[in-house]
PDB file of C-alpha atoms in Angstrom:
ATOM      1  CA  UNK A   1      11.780  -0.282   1.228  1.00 68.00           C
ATOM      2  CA  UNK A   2       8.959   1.974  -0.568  1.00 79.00           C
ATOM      3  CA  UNK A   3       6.716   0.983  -3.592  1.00 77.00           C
ATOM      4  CA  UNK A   4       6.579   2.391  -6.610  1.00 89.00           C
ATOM      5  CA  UNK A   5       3.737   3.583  -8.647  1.00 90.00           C
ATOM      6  CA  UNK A   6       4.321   0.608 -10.976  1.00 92.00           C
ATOM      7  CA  UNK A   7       3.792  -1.514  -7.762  1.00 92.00           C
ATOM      8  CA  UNK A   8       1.007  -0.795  -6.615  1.00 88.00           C
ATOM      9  CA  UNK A   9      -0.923  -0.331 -10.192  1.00 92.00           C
ATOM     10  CA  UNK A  10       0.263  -4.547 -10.256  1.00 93.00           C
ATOM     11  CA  UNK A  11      -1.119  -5.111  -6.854  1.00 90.00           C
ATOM     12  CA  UNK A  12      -4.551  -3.451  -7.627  1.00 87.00           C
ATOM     13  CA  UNK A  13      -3.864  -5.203 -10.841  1.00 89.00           C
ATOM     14  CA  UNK A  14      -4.246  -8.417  -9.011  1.00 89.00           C
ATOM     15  CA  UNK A  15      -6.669  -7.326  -6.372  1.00 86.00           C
ATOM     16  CA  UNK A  16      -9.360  -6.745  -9.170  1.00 85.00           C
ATOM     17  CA  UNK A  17      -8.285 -10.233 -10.981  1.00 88.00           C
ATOM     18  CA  UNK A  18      -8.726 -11.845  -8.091  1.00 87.00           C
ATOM     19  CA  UNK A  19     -11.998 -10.521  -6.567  1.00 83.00           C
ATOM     20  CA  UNK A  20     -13.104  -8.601  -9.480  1.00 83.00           C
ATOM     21  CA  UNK A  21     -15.505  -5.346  -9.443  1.00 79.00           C
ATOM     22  CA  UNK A  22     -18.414  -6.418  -7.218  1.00 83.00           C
ATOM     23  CA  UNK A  23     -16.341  -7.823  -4.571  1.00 86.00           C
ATOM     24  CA  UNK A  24     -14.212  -5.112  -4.293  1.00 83.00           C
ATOM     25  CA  UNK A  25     -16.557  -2.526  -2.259  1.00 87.00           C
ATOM     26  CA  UNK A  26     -18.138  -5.540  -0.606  1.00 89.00           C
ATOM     27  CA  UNK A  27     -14.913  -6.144   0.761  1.00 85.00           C
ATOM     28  CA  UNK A  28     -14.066  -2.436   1.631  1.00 87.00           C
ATOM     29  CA  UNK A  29     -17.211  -2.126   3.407  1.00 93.00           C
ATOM     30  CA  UNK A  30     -16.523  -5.014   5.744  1.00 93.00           C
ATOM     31  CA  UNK A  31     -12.734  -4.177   6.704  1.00 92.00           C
ATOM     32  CA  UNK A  32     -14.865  -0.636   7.371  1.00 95.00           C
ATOM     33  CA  UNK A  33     -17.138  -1.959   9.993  1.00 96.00           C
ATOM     34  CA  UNK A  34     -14.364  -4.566  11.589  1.00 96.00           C
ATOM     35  CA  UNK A  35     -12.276  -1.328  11.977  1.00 95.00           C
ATOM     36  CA  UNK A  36     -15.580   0.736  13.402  1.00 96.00           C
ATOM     37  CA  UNK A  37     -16.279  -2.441  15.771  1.00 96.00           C
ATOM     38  CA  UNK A  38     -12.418  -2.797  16.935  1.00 96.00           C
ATOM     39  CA  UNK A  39     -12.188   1.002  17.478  1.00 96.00           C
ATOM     40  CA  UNK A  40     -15.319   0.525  19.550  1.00 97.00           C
ATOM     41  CA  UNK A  41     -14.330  -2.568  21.947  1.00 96.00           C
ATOM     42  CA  UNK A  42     -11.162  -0.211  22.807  1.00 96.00           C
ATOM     43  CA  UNK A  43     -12.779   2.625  23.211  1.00 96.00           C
ATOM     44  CA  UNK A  44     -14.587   0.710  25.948  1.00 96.00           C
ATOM     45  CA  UNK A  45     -12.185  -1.153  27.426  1.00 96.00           C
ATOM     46  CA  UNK A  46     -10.342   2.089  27.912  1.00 96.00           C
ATOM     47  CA  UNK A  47     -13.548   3.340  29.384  1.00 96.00           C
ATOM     48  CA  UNK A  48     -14.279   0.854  31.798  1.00 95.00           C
ATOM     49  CA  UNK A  49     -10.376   0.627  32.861  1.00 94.00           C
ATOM     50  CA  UNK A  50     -10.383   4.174  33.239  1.00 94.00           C
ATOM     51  CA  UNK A  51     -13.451   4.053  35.759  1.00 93.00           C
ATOM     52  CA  UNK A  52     -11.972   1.103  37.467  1.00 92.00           C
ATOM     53  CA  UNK A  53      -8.863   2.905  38.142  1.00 91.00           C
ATOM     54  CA  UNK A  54     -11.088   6.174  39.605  1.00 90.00           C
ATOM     55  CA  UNK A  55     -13.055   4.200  41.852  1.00 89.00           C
ATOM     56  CA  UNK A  56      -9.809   2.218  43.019  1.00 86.00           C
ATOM     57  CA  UNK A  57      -8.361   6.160  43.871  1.00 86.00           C
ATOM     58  CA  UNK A  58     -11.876   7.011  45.471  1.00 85.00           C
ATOM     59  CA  UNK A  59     -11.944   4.417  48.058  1.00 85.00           C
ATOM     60  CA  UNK A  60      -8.083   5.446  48.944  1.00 78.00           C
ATOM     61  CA  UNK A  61      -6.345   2.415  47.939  1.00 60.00           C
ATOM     62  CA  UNK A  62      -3.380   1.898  45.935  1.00 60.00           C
ATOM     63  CA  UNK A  63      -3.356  -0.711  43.581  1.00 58.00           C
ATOM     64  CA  UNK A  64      -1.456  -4.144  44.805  1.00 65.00           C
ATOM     65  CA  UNK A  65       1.971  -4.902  43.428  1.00 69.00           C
ATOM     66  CA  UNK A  66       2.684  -8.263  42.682  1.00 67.00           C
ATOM     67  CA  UNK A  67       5.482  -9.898  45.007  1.00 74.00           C
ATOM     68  CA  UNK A  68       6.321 -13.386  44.119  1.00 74.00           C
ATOM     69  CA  UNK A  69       6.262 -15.933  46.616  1.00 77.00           C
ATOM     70  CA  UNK A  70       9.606 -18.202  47.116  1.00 73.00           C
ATOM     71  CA  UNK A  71       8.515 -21.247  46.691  1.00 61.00           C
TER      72      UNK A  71
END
């Protein structure tokens, strides 16, 4: 399922009803720096999993698979 032109001219439609011109970039400008933050935090994470995984390789160990226990 694809929208149409006619669509999306009614969504914006509503979008500036709803939050009218001001908002609008306001808005923008925060889903901007939630996107810049989120992009950072991975970006990290990778990074720090990444050195986690060479220092696990430097010492010469291989990483522990989990065995469950019979209970």
């Amino acid at each position: 399922m694809s929208f149409g032109i006619t669509e999306i001219l009614l969504i914006l439609f509503v979008i500036i009803l709803l939050f009218g011109g001001k908002r609008i970039p306001e808005i923008a400008r925060a889903m901007g720096r939630a996107s810049y933050e989120y992009k950072k935090a991975k970006n990290l994470v990778q990074k720090e999993a990444q050195e986690l995984k060479e220092a696990i390789e430097e010492q010469g160990e291989k990483p522990q698979e989990y065995e469950p226990k019979d209970v």
